[in-house]
mmCIF file of C-alpha atoms in Angstrom:
data_model
loop_
_atom_site.group_PDB
_atom_site.id
_atom_site.type_symbol
_atom_site.label_atom_id
_atom_site.label_comp_id
_atom_site.label_asym_id
_atom_site.label_seq_id
_atom_site.Cartn_x
_atom_site.Cartn_y
_atom_site.Cartn_z
ATOM 1 C CA MET A 16 56.017 -29.517 33.358
ATOM 2 C CA LYS A 17 59.502 -30.298 34.554
ATOM 3 C CA ARG A 18 61.469 -32.601 32.346
ATOM 4 C CA ILE A 19 62.534 -36.010 33.506
ATOM 5 C CA LEU A 20 65.787 -37.707 32.653
ATOM 6 C CA LEU A 21 64.544 -41.271 32.786
ATOM 7 C CA LEU A 22 66.657 -44.173 33.915
ATOM 8 C CA THR A 23 70.381 -43.899 33.608
ATOM 9 C CA THR A 24 71.986 -47.236 32.818
ATOM 10 C CA VAL A 25 72.828 -48.022 36.422
ATOM 11 C CA PHE A 26 69.319 -47.414 37.699
ATOM 12 C CA MET A 27 67.772 -49.452 34.922
ATOM 13 C CA MET A 28 69.779 -52.290 36.434
ATOM 14 C CA MET A 29 68.632 -51.490 39.970
ATOM 15 C CA LEU A 30 64.892 -52.021 39.727
ATOM 16 C CA GLY A 31 64.139 -55.665 40.422
ATOM 17 C CA THR A 32 63.076 -59.000 38.939
ATOM 18 C CA SER A 33 59.942 -59.994 37.067
ATOM 19 C CA PHE A 34 56.501 -60.179 38.653
ATOM 20 C CA SER A 35 53.209 -61.444 37.318
ATOM 21 C CA SER A 36 50.210 -59.174 37.882
ATOM 22 C CA ALA A 37 48.145 -62.370 38.068
ATOM 23 C CA GLN A 38 49.317 -62.808 41.657
ATOM 24 C CA THR A 39 46.356 -62.355 43.983
ATOM 25 C CA ASP A 40 48.180 -62.159 47.306
ATOM 26 C CA ALA A 41 49.486 -58.617 46.808
ATOM 27 C CA ASP A 42 47.733 -56.426 49.397
ATOM 28 C CA ASN A 43 49.611 -53.132 49.631
ATOM 29 C CA PHE A 44 46.591 -51.139 50.826
ATOM 30 C CA TYR A 45 45.563 -53.615 53.521
ATOM 31 C CA LYS A 46 43.409 -52.233 56.352
ATOM 32 C CA SER A 47 42.619 -53.888 59.695
ATOM 33 C CA ASP A 48 39.644 -53.594 62.029
ATOM 34 C CA LEU A 49 41.985 -54.538 64.884
ATOM 35 C CA VAL A 50 44.102 -51.408 64.525
ATOM 36 C CA SER A 51 43.455 -47.678 64.821
ATOM 37 C CA VAL A 52 45.426 -45.243 62.667
ATOM 38 C CA GLU A 53 46.325 -41.626 63.364
ATOM 39 C CA LYS A 54 48.168 -39.173 61.130
ATOM 40 C CA VAL A 55 51.041 -37.595 63.053
ATOM 41 C CA SER A 56 53.977 -35.292 62.410
ATOM 42 C CA PHE A 57 57.074 -34.326 64.353
ATOM 43 C CA SER A 58 60.312 -32.449 63.761
ATOM 44 C CA ASN A 59 63.674 -33.986 63.067
ATOM 45 C CA GLN A 60 66.858 -32.464 64.453
ATOM 46 C CA TYR A 61 66.999 -30.021 61.540
ATOM 47 C CA LYS A 62 63.498 -28.690 62.286
ATOM 48 C CA MET A 63 61.988 -30.362 59.241
ATOM 49 C CA LYS A 64 58.529 -31.856 59.668
ATOM 50 C CA VAL A 65 58.393 -35.630 59.281
ATOM 51 C CA ALA A 66 54.975 -37.064 58.427
ATOM 52 C CA GLY A 67 53.873 -40.419 59.758
ATOM 53 C CA ASN A 68 51.028 -42.788 60.454
ATOM 54 C CA LEU A 69 50.739 -44.100 64.012
ATOM 55 C CA PHE A 70 49.145 -47.547 64.333
ATOM 56 C CA LEU A 71 47.756 -48.685 67.685
ATOM 57 C CA PRO A 72 46.314 -52.092 68.578
ATOM 58 C CA LYS A 73 42.710 -51.558 69.627
ATOM 59 C CA ASN A 74 43.108 -53.907 72.584
ATOM 60 C CA MET A 75 45.746 -51.725 74.278
ATOM 61 C CA LYS A 76 45.243 -51.325 78.017
ATOM 62 C CA GLU A 77 45.294 -47.851 79.525
ATOM 63 C CA GLY A 78 48.381 -47.286 81.633
ATOM 64 C CA ASP A 79 50.434 -50.043 80.018
ATOM 65 C CA LYS A 80 53.566 -49.369 77.988
ATOM 66 C CA TYR A 81 54.155 -51.225 74.707
ATOM 67 C CA PRO A 82 57.122 -52.018 72.485
ATOM 68 C CA ALA A 83 57.192 -49.970 69.289
ATOM 69 C CA ILE A 84 58.479 -50.417 65.743
ATOM 70 C CA ILE A 85 59.336 -47.731 63.163
ATOM 71 C CA VAL A 86 58.764 -48.722 59.521
ATOM 72 C CA GLY A 87 60.593 -47.055 56.626
ATOM 73 C CA HIS A 88 59.394 -47.223 53.018
ATOM 74 C CA PRO A 89 61.367 -48.266 49.919
ATOM 75 C CA MET A 90 63.629 -45.680 48.312
ATOM 76 C CA GLY A 91 61.569 -43.462 46.015
ATOM 77 C CA ALA A 92 58.317 -44.605 47.575
ATOM 78 C CA VAL A 93 56.194 -43.120 50.372
ATOM 79 C CA LYS A 94 54.738 -44.602 53.547
ATOM 80 C CA GLU A 95 51.556 -45.654 51.723
ATOM 81 C CA GLN A 96 53.665 -48.062 49.673
ATOM 82 C CA SER A 97 54.672 -51.150 51.675
ATOM 83 C CA ALA A 98 55.455 -49.365 54.959
ATOM 84 C CA ASN A 99 51.809 -48.958 56.023
ATOM 85 C CA LEU A 100 51.197 -52.637 55.280
ATOM 86 C CA TYR A 101 54.048 -53.751 57.533
ATOM 87 C CA ALA A 102 53.013 -51.284 60.223
ATOM 88 C CA THR A 103 49.413 -52.537 60.164
ATOM 89 C CA LYS A 104 50.374 -56.198 60.309
ATOM 90 C CA MET A 105 52.797 -55.671 63.187
ATOM 91 C CA ALA A 106 50.239 -53.581 65.095
ATOM 92 C CA GLU A 107 47.823 -56.494 64.765
ATOM 93 C CA ARG A 108 50.459 -58.521 66.603
ATOM 94 C CA GLY A 109 50.579 -56.177 69.568
ATOM 95 C CA PHE A 110 53.191 -53.560 68.692
ATOM 96 C CA VAL A 111 52.764 -49.818 68.488
ATOM 97 C CA THR A 112 54.009 -48.990 64.999
ATOM 98 C CA LEU A 113 54.902 -45.834 63.102
ATOM 99 C CA SER A 114 55.341 -45.585 59.338
ATOM 100 C CA ILE A 115 57.175 -42.470 58.170
ATOM 101 C CA ASP A 116 57.771 -40.503 55.007
ATOM 102 C CA LEU A 117 61.456 -39.761 54.592
ATOM 103 C CA SER A 118 62.330 -36.079 54.300
ATOM 104 C CA PHE A 119 61.808 -34.674 50.786
ATOM 105 C CA TRP A 120 59.201 -37.374 50.056
ATOM 106 C CA GLY A 121 55.471 -37.772 50.617
ATOM 107 C CA GLY A 122 54.015 -35.634 53.387
ATOM 108 C CA SER A 123 57.366 -34.767 54.962
ATOM 109 C CA GLU A 124 59.071 -31.429 54.466
ATOM 110 C CA GLY A 125 62.182 -30.777 52.420
ATOM 111 C CA GLU A 126 62.976 -28.913 49.227
ATOM 112 C CA PRO A 127 63.472 -29.635 46.430
ATOM 113 C CA ARG A 128 61.043 -32.504 46.370
ATOM 114 C CA ASN A 129 62.554 -35.953 45.788
ATOM 115 C CA ALA A 130 66.002 -34.776 46.838
ATOM 116 C CA VAL A 131 68.558 -37.318 48.032
ATOM 117 C CA LEU A 132 70.234 -36.687 51.389
ATOM 118 C CA PRO A 133 70.990 -39.988 53.157
ATOM 119 C CA GLU A 134 72.222 -38.345 56.369
ATOM 120 C CA VAL A 135 68.818 -36.687 56.804
ATOM 121 C CA TYR A 136 67.018 -39.908 55.870
ATOM 122 C CA ALA A 137 68.857 -41.630 58.731
ATOM 123 C CA GLU A 138 68.060 -38.707 61.032
ATOM 124 C CA ASP A 139 64.351 -39.221 60.327
ATOM 125 C CA PHE A 140 64.543 -42.627 62.017
ATOM 126 C CA SER A 141 66.131 -41.095 65.106
ATOM 127 C CA ALA A 142 63.467 -38.380 65.087
ATOM 128 C CA ALA A 143 60.854 -41.142 64.992
ATOM 129 C CA VAL A 144 62.458 -42.569 68.138
ATOM 130 C CA ASP A 145 62.189 -39.108 69.728
ATOM 131 C CA PHE A 146 58.477 -39.097 68.940
ATOM 132 C CA LEU A 147 57.698 -42.640 70.018
ATOM 133 C CA GLY A 148 59.867 -42.486 73.130
ATOM 134 C CA THR A 149 57.865 -39.541 74.429
ATOM 135 C CA ARG A 150 54.464 -41.229 74.041
ATOM 136 C CA PRO A 151 53.043 -42.335 77.405
ATOM 137 C CA PHE A 152 52.011 -45.730 76.016
ATOM 138 C CA VAL A 153 55.440 -46.622 74.555
ATOM 139 C CA ASP A 154 58.318 -48.216 76.434
ATOM 140 C CA ARG A 155 61.173 -46.012 75.212
ATOM 141 C CA ASN A 156 63.662 -48.776 75.988
ATOM 142 C CA GLN A 157 61.938 -51.157 73.575
ATOM 143 C CA ILE A 158 61.886 -49.465 70.162
ATOM 144 C CA GLY A 159 62.847 -51.330 66.989
ATOM 145 C CA VAL A 160 62.867 -50.621 63.278
ATOM 146 C CA ILE A 161 61.938 -52.263 59.979
ATOM 147 C CA GLY A 162 63.641 -50.782 56.925
ATOM 148 C CA ILE A 163 62.313 -51.811 53.514
ATOM 149 C CA CYS A 164 64.563 -51.614 50.431
ATOM 150 C CA GLY A 165 66.656 -48.416 50.674
ATOM 151 C CA SER A 166 65.285 -47.685 54.128
ATOM 152 C CA GLY A 167 67.115 -50.768 55.325
ATOM 153 C CA SER A 168 70.406 -48.985 54.712
ATOM 154 C CA PHE A 169 69.108 -45.723 56.227
ATOM 155 C CA ALA A 170 67.910 -47.550 59.351
ATOM 156 C CA ILE A 171 71.323 -49.212 59.725
ATOM 157 C CA SER A 172 73.005 -45.824 59.318
ATOM 158 C CA ALA A 173 70.791 -44.461 62.096
ATOM 159 C CA ALA A 174 71.304 -47.462 64.383
ATOM 160 C CA LYS A 175 75.088 -47.141 64.233
ATOM 161 C CA ILE A 176 74.904 -43.865 66.170
ATOM 162 C CA ASP A 177 71.539 -44.215 67.926
ATOM 163 C CA PRO A 178 71.573 -46.977 70.546
ATOM 164 C CA ARG A 179 67.889 -46.334 71.292
ATOM 165 C CA LEU A 180 67.087 -48.531 68.274
ATOM 166 C CA LYS A 181 67.154 -51.854 70.091
ATOM 167 C CA ALA A 182 66.402 -54.295 67.246
ATOM 168 C CA ILE A 183 66.887 -53.797 63.504
ATOM 169 C CA ALA A 184 65.181 -55.739 60.706
ATOM 170 C CA THR A 185 65.590 -55.109 56.999
ATOM 171 C CA ILE A 186 63.421 -56.286 54.105
ATOM 172 C CA SER A 187 64.736 -56.620 50.532
ATOM 173 C CA MET A 188 67.484 -54.229 51.577
ATOM 174 C CA TYR A 189 69.383 -52.009 49.182
ATOM 175 C CA ASN A 190 72.736 -50.601 50.186
ATOM 176 C CA MET A 191 72.066 -47.368 48.325
ATOM 177 C CA GLY A 192 75.729 -46.402 48.524
ATOM 178 C CA THR A 193 77.129 -49.561 46.969
ATOM 179 C CA ALA A 194 74.329 -49.711 44.405
ATOM 180 C CA SER A 195 75.053 -46.154 43.280
ATOM 181 C CA ARG A 196 78.827 -46.530 43.203
ATOM 182 C CA ASN A 197 79.082 -49.977 41.678
ATOM 183 C CA GLY A 198 75.688 -51.062 40.330
ATOM 184 C CA LEU A 199 74.381 -54.560 40.880
ATOM 185 C CA LYS A 200 77.075 -57.213 41.073
ATOM 186 C CA HIS A 201 79.682 -54.500 40.461
ATOM 187 C CA SER A 202 78.430 -53.952 36.917
ATOM 188 C CA LEU A 203 79.070 -50.189 36.843
ATOM 189 C CA THR A 204 82.532 -49.182 35.691
ATOM 190 C CA LEU A 205 84.520 -46.329 37.180
ATOM 191 C CA GLU A 206 84.199 -44.420 33.923
ATOM 192 C CA GLN A 207 80.426 -44.805 33.977
ATOM 193 C CA ARG A 208 80.361 -43.601 37.571
ATOM 194 C CA LYS A 209 82.428 -40.551 36.648
ATOM 195 C CA GLN A 210 80.064 -39.792 33.768
ATOM 196 C CA ILE A 211 77.049 -39.884 36.106
ATOM 197 C CA MET A 212 78.830 -37.539 38.509
ATOM 198 C CA ALA A 213 79.761 -35.177 35.680
ATOM 199 C CA GLU A 214 76.156 -35.016 34.458
ATOM 200 C CA ALA A 215 74.927 -34.281 37.971
ATOM 201 C CA ALA A 216 77.538 -31.576 38.500
ATOM 202 C CA GLU A 217 76.653 -29.876 35.217
ATOM 203 C CA GLN A 218 72.972 -29.989 36.134
ATOM 204 C CA ARG A 219 73.752 -28.026 39.293
ATOM 205 C CA TYR A 220 74.735 -25.054 37.108
ATOM 206 C CA ALA A 221 71.431 -25.256 35.239
ATOM 207 C CA GLU A 222 69.361 -25.381 38.415
ATOM 208 C CA PHE A 223 71.422 -22.670 40.142
ATOM 209 C CA LEU A 224 70.549 -20.368 37.242
ATOM 210 C CA GLY A 225 66.844 -21.187 37.571
ATOM 211 C CA GLY A 226 66.641 -23.954 35.008
ATOM 212 C CA GLU A 227 64.315 -26.932 35.084
ATOM 213 C CA THR A 228 64.842 -29.726 37.576
ATOM 214 C CA LYS A 229 65.825 -33.047 36.064
ATOM 215 C CA TYR A 230 65.107 -36.451 37.562
ATOM 216 C CA THR A 231 66.733 -39.845 37.281
ATOM 217 C CA GLY A 232 66.256 -43.475 38.258
ATOM 218 C CA GLY A 233 62.880 -44.549 39.512
ATOM 219 C CA THR A 234 60.266 -46.534 37.641
ATOM 220 C CA VAL A 235 59.476 -46.390 33.938
ATOM 221 C CA HIS A 236 56.076 -44.995 32.948
ATOM 222 C CA GLN A 237 55.363 -47.492 30.213
ATOM 223 C CA LEU A 238 56.566 -50.911 29.143
ATOM 224 C CA THR A 239 57.776 -51.943 25.708
ATOM 225 C CA GLU A 240 58.904 -55.206 24.196
ATOM 226 C CA LYS A 241 62.424 -54.183 25.191
ATOM 227 C CA SER A 242 61.585 -53.625 28.866
ATOM 228 C CA SER A 243 63.756 -55.674 31.184
ATOM 229 C CA PRO A 244 62.405 -58.000 33.894
ATOM 230 C CA ILE A 245 63.768 -55.451 36.367
ATOM 231 C CA GLU A 246 61.670 -52.649 34.884
ATOM 232 C CA ARG A 247 58.602 -54.865 34.632
ATOM 233 C CA GLU A 248 58.565 -55.860 38.289
ATOM 234 C CA PHE A 249 58.738 -52.300 39.525
ATOM 235 C CA TYR A 250 56.214 -51.122 36.943
ATOM 236 C CA GLU A 251 53.744 -53.733 38.228
ATOM 237 C CA PHE A 252 53.983 -52.244 41.704
ATOM 238 C CA TYR A 253 54.466 -48.511 41.203
ATOM 239 C CA ARG A 254 52.531 -47.902 37.969
ATOM 240 C CA THR A 255 49.423 -50.046 38.473
ATOM 241 C CA GLN A 256 46.634 -50.125 41.027
ATOM 242 C CA ARG A 257 48.630 -52.722 42.937
ATOM 243 C CA GLY A 258 50.795 -50.055 44.562
ATOM 244 C CA GLU A 259 50.474 -46.724 42.729
ATOM 245 C CA PHE A 260 50.149 -43.740 45.065
ATOM 246 C CA THR A 261 50.608 -40.053 44.334
ATOM 247 C CA PRO A 262 50.952 -37.859 47.438
ATOM 248 C CA ASP A 263 49.060 -34.588 47.738
ATOM 249 C CA GLY A 264 50.785 -31.858 45.781
ATOM 250 C CA ALA A 265 52.821 -34.306 43.717
ATOM 251 C CA THR A 266 52.395 -35.593 40.184
ATOM 252 C CA PRO A 267 52.635 -39.151 38.843
ATOM 253 C CA VAL A 268 55.202 -37.850 36.378
ATOM 254 C CA THR A 269 57.812 -37.499 39.112
ATOM 255 C CA THR A 270 56.850 -40.162 41.649
ATOM 256 C CA THR A 271 59.726 -42.557 42.438
ATOM 257 C CA HIS A 272 62.272 -40.341 40.622
ATOM 258 C CA PRO A 273 65.027 -38.676 42.705
ATOM 259 C CA THR A 274 66.530 -35.452 41.423
ATOM 260 C CA LEU A 275 69.478 -35.946 39.096
ATOM 261 C CA SER A 276 71.705 -33.355 40.737
ATOM 262 C CA SER A 277 71.290 -34.793 44.254
ATOM 263 C CA ASN A 278 71.249 -38.512 43.503
ATOM 264 C CA VAL A 279 75.055 -38.711 43.401
ATOM 265 C CA LYS A 280 75.115 -38.048 47.148
ATOM 266 C CA PHE A 281 74.516 -41.773 47.538
ATOM 267 C CA MET A 282 78.030 -42.316 46.221
ATOM 268 C CA ASN A 283 79.322 -40.883 49.513
ATOM 269 C CA PHE A 284 77.024 -43.129 51.576
ATOM 270 C CA TYR A 285 78.646 -46.103 53.375
ATOM 271 C CA PRO A 286 76.009 -47.593 55.695
ATOM 272 C CA PHE A 287 77.797 -50.901 56.237
ATOM 273 C CA GLU A 288 81.022 -49.302 57.499
ATOM 274 C CA ASP A 289 81.242 -50.103 61.236
ATOM 275 C CA ILE A 290 78.004 -52.113 61.094
ATOM 276 C CA GLU A 291 79.577 -54.508 63.603
ATOM 277 C CA THR A 292 79.419 -51.765 66.252
ATOM 278 C CA ILE A 293 75.619 -52.160 66.420
ATOM 279 C CA SER A 294 76.199 -55.405 68.347
ATOM 280 C CA PRO A 295 74.992 -56.621 70.818
ATOM 281 C CA ARG A 296 71.751 -55.224 69.463
ATOM 282 C CA PRO A 297 70.260 -57.856 67.112
ATOM 283 C CA MET A 298 69.921 -57.578 63.364
ATOM 284 C CA LEU A 299 67.634 -59.566 61.050
ATOM 285 C CA PHE A 300 68.137 -59.419 57.289
ATOM 286 C CA ILE A 301 65.177 -60.730 55.272
ATOM 287 C CA THR A 302 65.561 -61.178 51.525
ATOM 288 C CA GLY A 303 64.004 -63.186 48.729
ATOM 289 C CA GLU A 304 65.615 -66.266 47.284
ATOM 290 C CA ASN A 305 65.356 -64.751 43.812
ATOM 291 C CA ALA A 306 65.762 -61.079 44.749
ATOM 292 C CA HIS A 307 68.289 -59.152 42.697
ATOM 293 C CA SER A 308 69.024 -57.202 45.896
ATOM 294 C CA ARG A 309 69.971 -60.348 47.830
ATOM 295 C CA GLU A 310 73.667 -59.452 47.616
ATOM 296 C CA PHE A 311 73.157 -56.461 49.926
ATOM 297 C CA SER A 312 71.537 -58.466 52.716
ATOM 298 C CA GLU A 313 74.274 -61.081 52.373
ATOM 299 C CA ASP A 314 76.961 -58.375 52.572
ATOM 300 C CA ALA A 315 75.391 -56.852 55.677
ATOM 301 C CA TYR A 316 75.059 -60.244 57.342
ATOM 302 C CA ARG A 317 78.698 -61.064 56.621
ATOM 303 C CA LEU A 318 79.903 -57.776 58.117
ATOM 304 C CA ALA A 319 77.572 -57.560 61.120
ATOM 305 C CA ALA A 320 78.452 -58.980 64.518
ATOM 306 C CA GLU A 321 76.288 -61.321 66.566
ATOM 307 C CA PRO A 322 73.432 -61.591 67.211
ATOM 308 C CA LYS A 323 72.450 -61.608 63.555
ATOM 309 C CA GLU A 324 70.355 -63.678 61.183
ATOM 310 C CA LEU A 325 69.938 -63.903 57.412
ATOM 311 C CA TYR A 326 66.441 -65.114 56.552
ATOM 312 C CA ILE A 327 65.840 -66.076 52.913
ATOM 313 C CA VAL A 328 62.240 -66.353 51.709
ATOM 314 C CA PRO A 329 61.903 -69.244 49.227
ATOM 315 C CA GLY A 330 60.680 -68.250 45.778
ATOM 316 C CA ALA A 331 60.486 -64.520 46.533
ATOM 317 C CA GLY A 332 61.875 -61.692 44.454
ATOM 318 C CA HIS A 333 62.716 -58.182 45.571
ATOM 319 C CA VAL A 334 59.318 -56.473 45.227
ATOM 320 C CA ASP A 335 57.442 -59.610 46.284
ATOM 321 C CA LEU A 336 58.361 -58.699 49.855
ATOM 322 C CA TYR A 337 56.806 -55.244 49.502
ATOM 323 C CA ASP A 338 53.224 -56.486 49.574
ATOM 324 C CA ARG A 339 52.726 -60.191 48.877
ATOM 325 C CA VAL A 340 51.283 -61.172 52.222
ATOM 326 C CA SER A 341 51.551 -64.914 51.643
ATOM 327 C CA LEU A 342 55.324 -64.538 51.179
ATOM 328 C CA ILE A 343 56.200 -61.860 53.731
ATOM 329 C CA PRO A 344 57.365 -63.677 56.901
ATOM 330 C CA PHE A 345 55.332 -61.732 59.463
ATOM 331 C CA ASP A 346 55.610 -64.616 61.924
ATOM 332 C CA LYS A 347 59.385 -64.331 61.751
ATOM 333 C CA LEU A 348 59.246 -60.581 62.326
ATOM 334 C CA GLU A 349 56.888 -61.070 65.267
ATOM 335 C CA SER A 350 59.113 -63.656 66.940
ATOM 336 C CA PHE A 351 62.233 -61.514 66.340
ATOM 337 C CA PHE A 352 60.787 -58.398 67.922
ATOM 338 C CA LYS A 353 59.060 -60.263 70.747
ATOM 339 C CA GLU A 354 62.362 -61.889 71.650
ATOM 340 C CA TYR A 355 64.392 -58.706 71.592
ATOM 341 C CA LEU A 356 61.847 -56.043 72.577
ATOM 342 C CA LYS A 357 60.928 -57.325 76.011
ATOM 343 C CA LYS A 358 59.475 -55.415 78.906
#
C-alpha cells in the first residue's frame, strides 16, 4: 500500500470548522422522484475523459430548450459528494444540470490519481459546456455554473476565458492558490512555503525513480483528543456515512488526499487575477457566517465587477453548505439563475 504523508501544517489549517454529527438535516445522498439521472462522459480539450451525471427534470417538454447548470465538487472530493445534491435540487427547479468529476479524481481520467493540475480542472468546466451546449434540449446561450469549495476557484478560472459560462455561483469557495501560498488568514510564512516546495521537489526524484507515491492534505482518518475543530468538521463529512464515498478502483486510504509532488502547483494558481473581466456576466458568492473559508468569497466579491453579490448564510460553517439542506439557500440559487439564464 502506498504511503501517505498526512496533513502538512498548512492543510491542517485548511479543513474547516466544527460540526456536530447530531445534525439531522445533512442529506448528501439525496435522491428525487422528480428527476432522472444518466451517467455520461465526454472528452476535454486534452482528450481526457471527464465523467459526469446528467440530471433532467422529468416534466421536460420534447422540443423545448432549457437552461443548464454545471456543478463542481469540493477539492479532494468527487461528484457524489455535495455536487450531486446541488445538481438534483436545481434539476427539481427546472434546470438541466451536470455534476462532474474533475480530471484525476473519481470516474474521470488522469494519471497519477489525485494529481493537482488547476489548469486542467478549469478546462473540465469548459468541456462540460461543450457537452451541454451540444445537447438538443439545452439552450447553449444559457449555461451557468456552481462551484463548491475549490471548484469555485476553478469555475472562476474557466469563466475568465470562456464567455459561454453566463452566470457563476460559488459555495463555500476556496481560492486554492491563496490558500496554498499563504494559508488561512495569511498564517503560512514564506519559509514554511519554501519548505513545502522543497519537500515536493525532492519527492519528484523518488517518484521518477519508481518510488512510492506520497500524499498530503485531505482529511484525517481518525480523531484524537488533539484533533482541531477544522479536522473534526471534515472528518464528520468525509469519514462517516454522512458523506463518505470511495470511487471504483480507489481506496479509502487515499480519498481526499492530493499527491504531495503535484500539490504545489496550486502555488502558481491565481484565479482572482482579472476576475473583473468576467463582468457583465453575474457572479454570486455564497458563504457561511462562520465559515473559515469566508475570506475567499469576500476577496472575490471585493475584486469582481458588477453585477455581483455576496450572500452570507447565518449560522453556517464551511462544510454545512456541502449538504445541510435546511441551510443551503436553494431558493437564492434558483432566483439567481432564473434571472440571469433567460430564454
